[in-house]
Amino acid sequence: MGEASVKTLETRTDVSSPTVTENEARPGSERTLLGRLRSPRRPRIWFEIALIAVSYWTYSLIRNAVPEQKAAALANADWIWGVERTLGIAVEQSVNHAVNSVTWLIVGMNYYYATLHFIVTIGVLVWIYRFHPGRYAPTRLVLFATTGVALVGYYFYPLAPPRLMNGQSFVDTVLVHHTWGSMASGNLKHMSNQYAAMPSMHIGWSLWCGLTIFAVASAPWARILGLLYPTATLVVIVATANHFWLDAVGGMLCLAFGYTVSRAWYGSLPHRLPRHPVHSGPHPLSTALNRFRR
C-alpha cells in the first residue's frame, strides 16, 4: 500500500472542491475548547504507539477477566445453532468438514486466523497514519469504539464457539492439524477466554480494514482487495469452527456503532475529512495542562 501505487480520492478533489467539515462550517466553533478537541490533528508517533499498546493490553485484560461461564456459553451456543437452523443458514458444520478435508487449505486458514487479524489491522493503521494524517484519529476512534463495545458483548453474552459445542461433530482444526492458529486451542487455551465468541472481532476488525481501504484508496486493485479481505475472513472463521455466522453479524453491528461514535465526535465519516489536518500545533489538552502547571 505504498504512496506511489495507492492514490486517494482526496488527491483528485482537494484543489477544486476541498472537503468542509461541520465544525469548519460553523463560524467561531473552532475557537472553543470542544471545537478544537473535535478537530483532527497531526498524530504523534510515540503517543500513538503507546496508546495502541496500552489499549490492546487493556482490551485483552478485560476480555480475559470476564468469567468463563461455561454452562451459559454452551447453552447460548445451542440457542444460536437452533436459530440458524430455523433460518436455514446453519451450514457451518458442512463448511468446516469440507474445508478440513483439504489439508493445505485448512492449515493455511489456521495461520490466516492467527496472524492476519493483527498484521493487516496494524498495516492499515500505519498506512492511514503515514499518508492520511487528517483522517487517522477519526479512523482510529472507529476501531477503538468497535472494540470497546465488543467487551460488553463478551461480558453479557458468553458464547462457546462451534468447535467446543457438546453433541456436535465440529472439527477443531488447530488441534487436528497441530498448527498454531487459535489462542483458545491446545496449550494456549488457558491464556484466552474461550467463551468470548460473540461478537466476532475478526469480522469487526477485518471489515474496518476493508471499508477503510475501499473508501480511501482509488486504485481498483486496492479497493477490490479491501472488499475481499473481510469476505475471506468470514469464510475462515466459519471453516475453522471458531464462529457462527451470527457472530459475524455481531461484529458488523459493533463496527456500525464505532462509525456512529466517530461521526458524532468529528462531524463526518473519516474518509470525508481532509487528508491533512487543519491544525498541527499543540493539542488543546496539552496547552491546558501547561497553563494549569503555571
PDB file of C-alpha atoms in Angstrom:
ATOM      1  CA  MET A   1       0.000   0.000   0.000  1.00  0.00           C
ATOM      2  CA  GLY A   2       2.698   2.477  -0.970  1.00  0.00           C
ATOM      3  CA  GLU A   3       2.179   6.129  -1.773  1.00  0.00           C
ATOM      4  CA  ALA A   4       3.099   5.640  -5.428  1.00  0.00           C
ATOM      5  CA  SER A   5       0.623   2.867  -6.137  1.00  0.00           C
ATOM      6  CA  VAL A   6      -2.364   3.835  -3.951  1.00  0.00           C
ATOM      7  CA  LYS A   7      -3.680   7.295  -4.701  1.00  0.00           C
ATOM      8  CA  THR A   8      -6.602   8.725  -2.869  1.00  0.00           C
ATOM      9  CA  LEU A   9      -9.929  10.245  -3.686  1.00  0.00           C
ATOM     10  CA  GLU A  10      -8.757  13.331  -1.816  1.00  0.00           C
ATOM     11  CA  THR A  11      -5.881  13.772  -4.284  1.00  0.00           C
ATOM     12  CA  ARG A  12      -8.339  14.324  -7.120  1.00  0.00           C
ATOM     13  CA  THR A  13     -10.673  16.681  -5.273  1.00  0.00           C
ATOM     14  CA  ASP A  14      -8.648  18.795  -2.856  1.00  0.00           C
ATOM     15  CA  VAL A  15      -7.838  21.638  -5.271  1.00  0.00           C
ATOM     16  CA  SER A  16     -11.231  22.178  -6.825  1.00  0.00           C
ATOM     17  CA  SER A  17     -13.601  21.298  -4.014  1.00  0.00           C
ATOM     18  CA  PRO A  18     -11.959  20.887  -0.595  1.00  0.00           C
ATOM     19  CA  THR A  19     -13.936  18.965   1.983  1.00  0.00           C
ATOM     20  CA  VAL A  20     -15.554  21.184   4.602  1.00  0.00           C
ATOM     21  CA  THR A  21     -16.424  19.574   7.898  1.00  0.00           C
ATOM     22  CA  GLU A  22     -19.375  20.511  10.065  1.00  0.00           C
ATOM     23  CA  ASN A  23     -17.083  22.154  12.622  1.00  0.00           C
ATOM     24  CA  GLU A  24     -15.359  24.287   9.963  1.00  0.00           C
ATOM     25  CA  ALA A  25     -18.689  25.416   8.558  1.00  0.00           C
ATOM     26  CA  ARG A  26     -19.790  26.993  11.850  1.00  0.00           C
ATOM     27  CA  PRO A  27     -18.088  30.389  12.427  1.00  0.00           C
ATOM     28  CA  GLY A  28     -16.243  30.587  15.709  1.00  0.00           C
ATOM     29  CA  SER A  29     -16.733  26.928  16.626  1.00  0.00           C
ATOM     30  CA  GLU A  30     -13.020  26.226  16.374  1.00  0.00           C
ATOM     31  CA  ARG A  31     -12.292  28.895  18.997  1.00  0.00           C
ATOM     32  CA  THR A  32     -13.880  26.789  21.720  1.00  0.00           C
ATOM     33  CA  LEU A  33     -12.008  24.052  23.543  1.00  0.00           C
ATOM     34  CA  LEU A  34     -14.582  21.462  22.488  1.00  0.00           C
ATOM     35  CA  GLY A  35     -14.350  22.577  18.875  1.00  0.00           C
ATOM     36  CA  ARG A  36     -10.559  22.264  18.901  1.00  0.00           C
ATOM     37  CA  LEU A  37     -10.751  18.858  20.568  1.00  0.00           C
ATOM     38  CA  ARG A  38     -13.070  17.677  17.794  1.00  0.00           C
ATOM     39  CA  SER A  39     -10.711  18.833  15.049  1.00  0.00           C
ATOM     40  CA  PRO A  40      -8.350  16.096  13.786  1.00  0.00           C
ATOM     41  CA  ARG A  41      -4.714  16.948  14.463  1.00  0.00           C
ATOM     42  CA  ARG A  42      -1.463  15.509  13.186  1.00  0.00           C
ATOM     43  CA  PRO A  43      -0.818  12.298  15.184  1.00  0.00           C
ATOM     44  CA  ARG A  44       2.367  11.866  17.213  1.00  0.00           C
ATOM     45  CA  ILE A  45       4.116   8.568  16.540  1.00  0.00           C
ATOM     46  CA  TRP A  46       5.251   7.666  20.060  1.00  0.00           C
ATOM     47  CA  PHE A  47       1.932   8.690  21.576  1.00  0.00           C
ATOM     48  CA  GLU A  48       0.089   6.515  19.059  1.00  0.00           C
ATOM     49  CA  ILE A  49       2.331   3.508  19.677  1.00  0.00           C
ATOM     50  CA  ALA A  50       1.859   3.834  23.431  1.00  0.00           C
ATOM     51  CA  LEU A  51      -1.892   4.399  23.077  1.00  0.00           C
ATOM     52  CA  ILE A  52      -2.429   1.365  20.869  1.00  0.00           C
ATOM     53  CA  ALA A  53      -0.237  -0.848  23.053  1.00  0.00           C
ATOM     54  CA  VAL A  54      -1.963   0.195  26.276  1.00  0.00           C
ATOM     55  CA  SER A  55      -5.402  -0.040  24.678  1.00  0.00           C
ATOM     56  CA  TYR A  56      -4.852  -3.553  23.359  1.00  0.00           C
ATOM     57  CA  TRP A  57      -3.369  -4.663  26.677  1.00  0.00           C
ATOM     58  CA  THR A  58      -6.401  -3.252  28.484  1.00  0.00           C
ATOM     59  CA  TYR A  59      -8.779  -4.882  25.995  1.00  0.00           C
ATOM     60  CA  SER A  60      -7.094  -8.281  26.412  1.00  0.00           C
ATOM     61  CA  LEU A  61      -7.042  -7.910  30.201  1.00  0.00           C
ATOM     62  CA  ILE A  62     -10.752  -7.099  30.400  1.00  0.00           C
ATOM     63  CA  ARG A  63     -11.750  -9.704  27.806  1.00  0.00           C
ATOM     64  CA  ASN A  64      -9.877 -12.452  29.577  1.00  0.00           C
ATOM     65  CA  ALA A  65     -11.047 -11.297  33.020  1.00  0.00           C
ATOM     66  CA  VAL A  66     -14.673 -11.955  32.069  1.00  0.00           C
ATOM     67  CA  PRO A  67     -15.709 -15.123  33.951  1.00  0.00           C
ATOM     68  CA  GLU A  68     -15.739 -18.195  31.744  1.00  0.00           C
ATOM     69  CA  GLN A  69     -19.377 -19.121  32.213  1.00  0.00           C
ATOM     70  CA  LYS A  70     -19.161 -22.495  30.558  1.00  0.00           C
ATOM     71  CA  ALA A  71     -22.731 -23.649  31.150  1.00  0.00           C
ATOM     72  CA  ALA A  72     -24.224 -20.371  29.915  1.00  0.00           C
ATOM     73  CA  ALA A  73     -21.828 -20.260  26.968  1.00  0.00           C
ATOM     74  CA  LEU A  74     -22.765 -23.767  25.831  1.00  0.00           C
ATOM     75  CA  ALA A  75     -26.474 -23.060  26.299  1.00  0.00           C
ATOM     76  CA  ASN A  76     -26.141 -19.891  24.226  1.00  0.00           C
ATOM     77  CA  ALA A  77     -24.301 -21.824  21.520  1.00  0.00           C
ATOM     78  CA  ASP A  78     -27.138 -24.350  21.351  1.00  0.00           C
ATOM     79  CA  TRP A  79     -29.620 -21.472  21.069  1.00  0.00           C
ATOM     80  CA  ILE A  80     -27.642 -19.749  18.287  1.00  0.00           C
ATOM     81  CA  TRP A  81     -27.354 -23.062  16.432  1.00  0.00           C
ATOM     82  CA  GLY A  82     -31.081 -23.583  16.765  1.00  0.00           C
ATOM     83  CA  VAL A  83     -31.860 -20.105  15.452  1.00  0.00           C
ATOM     84  CA  GLU A  84     -29.602 -20.614  12.454  1.00  0.00           C
ATOM     85  CA  ARG A  85     -31.238 -23.942  11.660  1.00  0.00           C
ATOM     86  CA  THR A  86     -34.632 -22.254  11.834  1.00  0.00           C
ATOM     87  CA  LEU A  87     -33.397 -19.570   9.439  1.00  0.00           C
ATOM     88  CA  GLY A  88     -31.859 -22.183   7.146  1.00  0.00           C
ATOM     89  CA  ILE A  89     -28.326 -20.786   7.406  1.00  0.00           C
ATOM     90  CA  ALA A  90     -26.778 -23.426   9.696  1.00  0.00           C
ATOM     91  CA  VAL A  91     -24.170 -24.612   7.195  1.00  0.00           C
ATOM     92  CA  GLU A  92     -21.105 -24.033   9.407  1.00  0.00           C
ATOM     93  CA  GLN A  93     -20.649 -27.745  10.056  1.00  0.00           C
ATOM     94  CA  SER A  94     -20.724 -28.603   6.355  1.00  0.00           C
ATOM     95  CA  VAL A  95     -18.207 -25.854   5.566  1.00  0.00           C
ATOM     96  CA  ASN A  96     -15.985 -26.956   8.450  1.00  0.00           C
ATOM     97  CA  HIS A  97     -15.915 -30.586   7.306  1.00  0.00           C
ATOM     98  CA  ALA A  98     -15.472 -29.757   3.614  1.00  0.00           C
ATOM     99  CA  VAL A  99     -12.525 -27.417   4.121  1.00  0.00           C
ATOM    100  CA  ASN A 100     -10.966 -29.669   6.753  1.00  0.00           C
ATOM    101  CA  SER A 101     -10.711 -32.433   4.129  1.00  0.00           C
ATOM    102  CA  VAL A 102      -8.237 -30.295   2.142  1.00  0.00           C
ATOM    103  CA  THR A 103      -5.193 -30.248   4.391  1.00  0.00           C
ATOM    104  CA  TRP A 104      -3.191 -27.464   2.748  1.00  0.00           C
ATOM    105  CA  LEU A 105      -6.246 -25.219   2.642  1.00  0.00           C
ATOM    106  CA  ILE A 106      -7.304 -25.631   6.259  1.00  0.00           C
ATOM    107  CA  VAL A 107      -3.712 -25.326   7.515  1.00  0.00           C
ATOM    108  CA  GLY A 108      -3.424 -22.067   5.596  1.00  0.00           C
ATOM    109  CA  MET A 109      -6.688 -20.869   7.125  1.00  0.00           C
ATOM    110  CA  ASN A 110      -5.426 -21.701  10.614  1.00  0.00           C
ATOM    111  CA  TYR A 111      -2.415 -19.435  10.103  1.00  0.00           C
ATOM    112  CA  TYR A 112      -4.585 -16.811   8.424  1.00  0.00           C
ATOM    113  CA  TYR A 113      -6.847 -16.761  11.507  1.00  0.00           C
ATOM    114  CA  ALA A 114      -3.883 -16.435  13.858  1.00  0.00           C
ATOM    115  CA  THR A 115      -1.846 -13.758  12.068  1.00  0.00           C
ATOM    116  CA  LEU A 116      -3.640 -11.517   9.564  1.00  0.00           C
ATOM    117  CA  HIS A 117      -6.085 -10.329  12.227  1.00  0.00           C
ATOM    118  CA  PHE A 118      -3.195  -8.322  13.704  1.00  0.00           C
ATOM    119  CA  ILE A 119      -0.899  -7.785  10.707  1.00  0.00           C
ATOM    120  CA  VAL A 120      -3.472  -6.253   8.368  1.00  0.00           C
ATOM    121  CA  THR A 121      -5.078  -4.128  11.091  1.00  0.00           C
ATOM    122  CA  ILE A 122      -1.739  -2.640  12.134  1.00  0.00           C
ATOM    123  CA  GLY A 123      -0.776  -2.223   8.477  1.00  0.00           C
ATOM    124  CA  VAL A 124      -3.918  -0.186   7.736  1.00  0.00           C
ATOM    125  CA  LEU A 125      -3.340   1.972  10.823  1.00  0.00           C
ATOM    126  CA  VAL A 126       0.239   2.687   9.718  1.00  0.00           C
ATOM    127  CA  TRP A 127      -0.905   3.457   6.170  1.00  0.00           C
ATOM    128  CA  ILE A 128      -3.544   5.936   7.316  1.00  0.00           C
ATOM    129  CA  TYR A 129      -1.109   7.470   9.801  1.00  0.00           C
ATOM    130  CA  ARG A 130       1.560   7.954   7.126  1.00  0.00           C
ATOM    131  CA  PHE A 131      -0.463   9.083   4.129  1.00  0.00           C
ATOM    132  CA  HIS A 132      -3.753  10.396   5.585  1.00  0.00           C
ATOM    133  CA  PRO A 133      -2.886  12.003   8.941  1.00  0.00           C
ATOM    134  CA  GLY A 134      -6.030  14.143   8.924  1.00  0.00           C
ATOM    135  CA  ARG A 135      -8.177  11.011   8.847  1.00  0.00           C
ATOM    136  CA  TYR A 136      -6.105   8.968  11.271  1.00  0.00           C
ATOM    137  CA  ALA A 137      -7.705   9.979  14.584  1.00  0.00           C
ATOM    138  CA  PRO A 138     -11.305   9.509  13.346  1.00  0.00           C
ATOM    139  CA  THR A 139     -10.390   6.161  11.768  1.00  0.00           C
ATOM    140  CA  ARG A 140      -8.646   5.034  14.937  1.00  0.00           C
ATOM    141  CA  LEU A 141     -11.676   6.091  17.002  1.00  0.00           C
ATOM    142  CA  VAL A 142     -13.879   3.816  14.889  1.00  0.00           C
ATOM    143  CA  LEU A 143     -11.611   0.885  15.707  1.00  0.00           C
ATOM    144  CA  PHE A 144     -11.402   1.721  19.412  1.00  0.00           C
ATOM    145  CA  ALA A 145     -15.159   2.228  19.812  1.00  0.00           C
ATOM    146  CA  THR A 146     -15.846  -1.012  17.922  1.00  0.00           C
ATOM    147  CA  THR A 147     -13.503  -2.960  20.157  1.00  0.00           C
ATOM    148  CA  GLY A 148     -14.772  -1.317  23.327  1.00  0.00           C
ATOM    149  CA  VAL A 149     -18.424  -2.146  22.727  1.00  0.00           C
ATOM    150  CA  ALA A 150     -17.425  -5.735  21.902  1.00  0.00           C
ATOM    151  CA  LEU A 151     -16.329  -6.123  25.521  1.00  0.00           C
ATOM    152  CA  VAL A 152     -19.928  -5.513  26.559  1.00  0.00           C
ATOM    153  CA  GLY A 153     -20.978  -8.464  24.410  1.00  0.00           C
ATOM    154  CA  TYR A 154     -18.309 -10.718  25.918  1.00  0.00           C
ATOM    155  CA  TYR A 155     -19.455  -9.851  29.422  1.00  0.00           C
ATOM    156  CA  PHE A 156     -23.212 -10.150  28.989  1.00  0.00           C
ATOM    157  CA  TYR A 157     -23.381 -12.912  26.387  1.00  0.00           C
ATOM    158  CA  PRO A 158     -20.795 -15.674  26.870  1.00  0.00           C
ATOM    159  CA  LEU A 159     -20.806 -17.928  23.830  1.00  0.00           C
ATOM    160  CA  ALA A 160     -18.931 -21.123  23.055  1.00  0.00           C
ATOM    161  CA  PRO A 161     -17.507 -21.387  19.540  1.00  0.00           C
ATOM    162  CA  PRO A 162     -18.853 -24.246  17.383  1.00  0.00           C
ATOM    163  CA  ARG A 163     -15.745 -26.392  17.943  1.00  0.00           C
ATOM    164  CA  LEU A 164     -16.477 -26.517  21.702  1.00  0.00           C
ATOM    165  CA  MET A 165     -20.145 -27.439  21.444  1.00  0.00           C
ATOM    166  CA  ASN A 166     -21.431 -30.625  23.031  1.00  0.00           C
ATOM    167  CA  GLY A 167     -23.075 -33.247  20.862  1.00  0.00           C
ATOM    168  CA  GLN A 168     -21.899 -31.777  17.574  1.00  0.00           C
ATOM    169  CA  SER A 169     -19.197 -33.001  15.215  1.00  0.00           C
ATOM    170  CA  PHE A 170     -17.360 -29.756  14.535  1.00  0.00           C
ATOM    171  CA  VAL A 171     -13.629 -30.200  13.946  1.00  0.00           C
ATOM    172  CA  ASP A 172     -11.154 -28.127  15.955  1.00  0.00           C
ATOM    173  CA  THR A 173      -8.799 -27.673  13.002  1.00  0.00           C
ATOM    174  CA  VAL A 174      -5.913 -26.359  15.110  1.00  0.00           C
ATOM    175  CA  LEU A 175      -5.844 -29.486  17.275  1.00  0.00           C
ATOM    176  CA  VAL A 176      -6.385 -31.896  14.399  1.00  0.00           C
ATOM    177  CA  HIS A 177      -3.658 -30.443  12.182  1.00  0.00           C
ATOM    178  CA  HIS A 178      -1.288 -29.451  15.002  1.00  0.00           C
ATOM    179  CA  THR A 179      -0.950 -25.860  13.881  1.00  0.00           C
ATOM    180  CA  TRP A 180      -0.662 -22.610  15.758  1.00  0.00           C
ATOM    181  CA  GLY A 181      -3.895 -20.867  14.962  1.00  0.00           C
ATOM    182  CA  SER A 182      -6.080 -20.164  17.982  1.00  0.00           C
ATOM    183  CA  MET A 183      -5.420 -18.791  21.437  1.00  0.00           C
ATOM    184  CA  ALA A 184      -8.317 -20.917  22.642  1.00  0.00           C
ATOM    185  CA  SER A 185      -6.962 -24.251  21.466  1.00  0.00           C
ATOM    186  CA  GLY A 186      -4.221 -26.573  22.647  1.00  0.00           C
ATOM    187  CA  ASN A 187      -1.661 -25.332  25.149  1.00  0.00           C
ATOM    188  CA  LEU A 188      -2.697 -21.696  24.673  1.00  0.00           C
ATOM    189  CA  LYS A 189      -6.320 -22.136  25.712  1.00  0.00           C
ATOM    190  CA  HIS A 190      -5.688 -21.010  29.280  1.00  0.00           C
ATOM    191  CA  MET A 191      -4.347 -17.648  28.052  1.00  0.00           C
ATOM    192  CA  SER A 192      -7.629 -16.553  26.492  1.00  0.00           C
ATOM    193  CA  ASN A 193     -11.323 -16.589  27.347  1.00  0.00           C
ATOM    194  CA  GLN A 194     -12.661 -19.484  25.267  1.00  0.00           C
ATOM    195  CA  TYR A 195     -16.248 -18.279  25.540  1.00  0.00           C
ATOM    196  CA  ALA A 196     -15.848 -14.794  24.050  1.00  0.00           C
ATOM    197  CA  ALA A 197     -17.120 -15.609  20.568  1.00  0.00           C
ATOM    198  CA  MET A 198     -19.915 -13.031  20.308  1.00  0.00           C
ATOM    199  CA  PRO A 199     -19.276 -10.621  18.656  1.00  0.00           C
ATOM    200  CA  SER A 200     -16.527 -11.688  16.275  1.00  0.00           C
ATOM    201  CA  MET A 201     -13.765  -9.097  16.279  1.00  0.00           C
ATOM    202  CA  HIS A 202     -12.101 -10.952  13.419  1.00  0.00           C
ATOM    203  CA  ILE A 203     -15.034  -9.676  11.393  1.00  0.00           C
ATOM    204  CA  GLY A 204     -15.223  -6.305  13.148  1.00  0.00           C
ATOM    205  CA  TRP A 205     -11.545  -5.539  12.539  1.00  0.00           C
ATOM    206  CA  SER A 206     -11.320  -7.031   9.036  1.00  0.00           C
ATOM    207  CA  LEU A 207     -14.414  -5.138   7.890  1.00  0.00           C
ATOM    208  CA  TRP A 208     -12.930  -1.948   9.387  1.00  0.00           C
ATOM    209  CA  CYS A 209      -9.774  -2.607   7.331  1.00  0.00           C
ATOM    210  CA  GLY A 210     -11.732  -3.382   4.180  1.00  0.00           C
ATOM    211  CA  LEU A 211     -14.041  -0.364   4.372  1.00  0.00           C
ATOM    212  CA  THR A 212     -11.141   1.969   5.182  1.00  0.00           C
ATOM    213  CA  ILE A 213      -9.174   0.772   2.167  1.00  0.00           C
ATOM    214  CA  PHE A 214     -12.220   0.859  -0.103  1.00  0.00           C
ATOM    215  CA  ALA A 215     -13.215   4.381   0.974  1.00  0.00           C
ATOM    216  CA  VAL A 216      -9.755   5.956   0.760  1.00  0.00           C
ATOM    217  CA  ALA A 217      -7.864   4.120  -1.987  1.00  0.00           C
ATOM    218  CA  SER A 218      -8.587   4.902  -5.610  1.00  0.00           C
ATOM    219  CA  ALA A 219      -6.543   2.125  -7.220  1.00  0.00           C
ATOM    220  CA  PRO A 220      -9.071  -0.539  -8.347  1.00  0.00           C
ATOM    221  CA  TRP A 221      -6.913  -3.466  -7.228  1.00  0.00           C
ATOM    222  CA  ALA A 222      -6.576  -1.985  -3.725  1.00  0.00           C
ATOM    223  CA  ARG A 223     -10.305  -1.381  -3.387  1.00  0.00           C
ATOM    224  CA  ILE A 224     -11.053  -4.932  -4.565  1.00  0.00           C
ATOM    225  CA  LEU A 225      -8.581  -6.378  -2.062  1.00  0.00           C
ATOM    226  CA  GLY A 226     -10.196  -4.227   0.619  1.00  0.00           C
ATOM    227  CA  LEU A 227     -13.556  -5.876  -0.011  1.00  0.00           C
ATOM    228  CA  LEU A 228     -12.120  -9.377  -0.397  1.00  0.00           C
ATOM    229  CA  TYR A 229     -10.302  -9.319   2.947  1.00  0.00           C
ATOM    230  CA  PRO A 230     -13.388  -9.346   5.251  1.00  0.00           C
ATOM    231  CA  THR A 231     -15.096 -11.769   2.868  1.00  0.00           C
ATOM    232  CA  ALA A 232     -12.189 -14.212   3.136  1.00  0.00           C
ATOM    233  CA  THR A 233     -12.096 -13.692   6.905  1.00  0.00           C
ATOM    234  CA  LEU A 234     -15.770 -14.665   7.157  1.00  0.00           C
ATOM    235  CA  VAL A 235     -15.055 -17.941   5.360  1.00  0.00           C
ATOM    236  CA  VAL A 236     -12.033 -18.592   7.594  1.00  0.00           C
ATOM    237  CA  ILE A 237     -13.787 -18.078  10.938  1.00  0.00           C
ATOM    238  CA  VAL A 238     -16.556 -20.453   9.883  1.00  0.00           C
ATOM    239  CA  ALA A 239     -14.317 -23.079   8.268  1.00  0.00           C
ATOM    240  CA  THR A 240     -12.100 -23.262  11.373  1.00  0.00           C
ATOM    241  CA  ALA A 241     -15.216 -23.593  13.605  1.00  0.00           C
ATOM    242  CA  ASN A 242     -14.261 -20.532  15.634  1.00  0.00           C
ATOM    243  CA  HIS A 243     -17.501 -18.636  14.998  1.00  0.00           C
ATOM    244  CA  PHE A 244     -21.110 -18.877  13.864  1.00  0.00           C
ATOM    245  CA  TRP A 245     -22.472 -16.711  11.065  1.00  0.00           C
ATOM    246  CA  LEU A 246     -24.371 -14.698  13.673  1.00  0.00           C
ATOM    247  CA  ASP A 247     -21.124 -13.890  15.496  1.00  0.00           C
ATOM    248  CA  ALA A 248     -20.119 -12.088  12.303  1.00  0.00           C
ATOM    249  CA  VAL A 249     -23.367 -10.116  12.396  1.00  0.00           C
ATOM    250  CA  GLY A 250     -22.480  -9.080  15.943  1.00  0.00           C
ATOM    251  CA  GLY A 251     -19.092  -7.846  14.730  1.00  0.00           C
ATOM    252  CA  MET A 252     -20.767  -5.799  11.995  1.00  0.00           C
ATOM    253  CA  LEU A 253     -23.125  -4.182  14.500  1.00  0.00           C
ATOM    254  CA  CYS A 254     -20.173  -3.256  16.712  1.00  0.00           C
ATOM    255  CA  LEU A 255     -18.450  -1.652  13.725  1.00  0.00           C
ATOM    256  CA  ALA A 256     -21.606   0.315  12.912  1.00  0.00           C
ATOM    257  CA  PHE A 257     -21.517   1.602  16.489  1.00  0.00           C
ATOM    258  CA  GLY A 258     -17.863   2.590  16.033  1.00  0.00           C
ATOM    259  CA  TYR A 259     -18.623   4.620  12.922  1.00  0.00           C
ATOM    260  CA  THR A 260     -21.548   6.280  14.684  1.00  0.00           C
ATOM    261  CA  VAL A 261     -19.328   7.376  17.583  1.00  0.00           C
ATOM    262  CA  SER A 262     -16.623   8.711  15.254  1.00  0.00           C
ATOM    263  CA  ARG A 263     -19.100  10.619  13.104  1.00  0.00           C
ATOM    264  CA  ALA A 264     -20.789  12.101  16.152  1.00  0.00           C
ATOM    265  CA  TRP A 265     -17.463  13.349  17.534  1.00  0.00           C
ATOM    266  CA  TYR A 266     -15.794  14.607  14.342  1.00  0.00           C
ATOM    267  CA  GLY A 267     -18.941  15.641  12.468  1.00  0.00           C
ATOM    268  CA  SER A 268     -18.212  13.468   9.442  1.00  0.00           C
ATOM    269  CA  LEU A 269     -17.189   9.976   8.410  1.00  0.00           C
ATOM    270  CA  PRO A 270     -13.391   9.536   8.445  1.00  0.00           C
ATOM    271  CA  HIS A 271     -12.881   9.328   4.681  1.00  0.00           C
ATOM    272  CA  ARG A 272     -14.801  12.584   4.135  1.00  0.00           C
ATOM    273  CA  LEU A 273     -12.458  14.603   6.320  1.00  0.00           C
ATOM    274  CA  PRO A 274      -9.436  16.434   4.824  1.00  0.00           C
ATOM    275  CA  ARG A 275      -6.447  14.247   4.057  1.00  0.00           C
ATOM    276  CA  HIS A 276      -4.165  16.539   6.053  1.00  0.00           C
ATOM    277  CA  PRO A 277      -5.172  18.028   9.414  1.00  0.00           C
ATOM    278  CA  VAL A 278      -6.170  21.668   9.558  1.00  0.00           C
ATOM    279  CA  HIS A 279      -4.358  22.170  12.866  1.00  0.00           C
ATOM    280  CA  SER A 280      -0.820  20.976  13.588  1.00  0.00           C
ATOM    281  CA  GLY A 281       0.022  22.887  16.778  1.00  0.00           C
ATOM    282  CA  PRO A 282      -0.035  21.629  20.379  1.00  0.00           C
ATOM    283  CA  HIS A 283      -3.071  19.654  21.416  1.00  0.00           C
ATOM    284  CA  PRO A 284      -5.616  21.724  23.412  1.00  0.00           C
ATOM    285  CA  LEU A 285      -5.324  19.379  26.376  1.00  0.00           C
ATOM    286  CA  SER A 286      -1.536  19.805  26.450  1.00  0.00           C
ATOM    287  CA  THR A 287      -1.929  23.580  26.361  1.00  0.00           C
ATOM    288  CA  ALA A 288      -4.496  23.461  29.160  1.00  0.00           C
ATOM    289  CA  LEU A 289      -2.234  21.261  31.306  1.00  0.00           C
ATOM    290  CA  ASN A 290       0.737  23.569  30.770  1.00  0.00           C
ATOM    291  CA  ARG A 291      -1.339  26.579  31.831  1.00  0.00           C
ATOM    292  CA  PHE A 292      -2.525  24.710  34.919  1.00  0.00           C
ATOM    293  CA  ARG A 293       1.040  23.873  35.946  1.00  0.00           C
ATOM    294  CA  ARG A 294       1.998  27.511  35.715  1.00  0.00           C
TER     295      ARG A 294
END
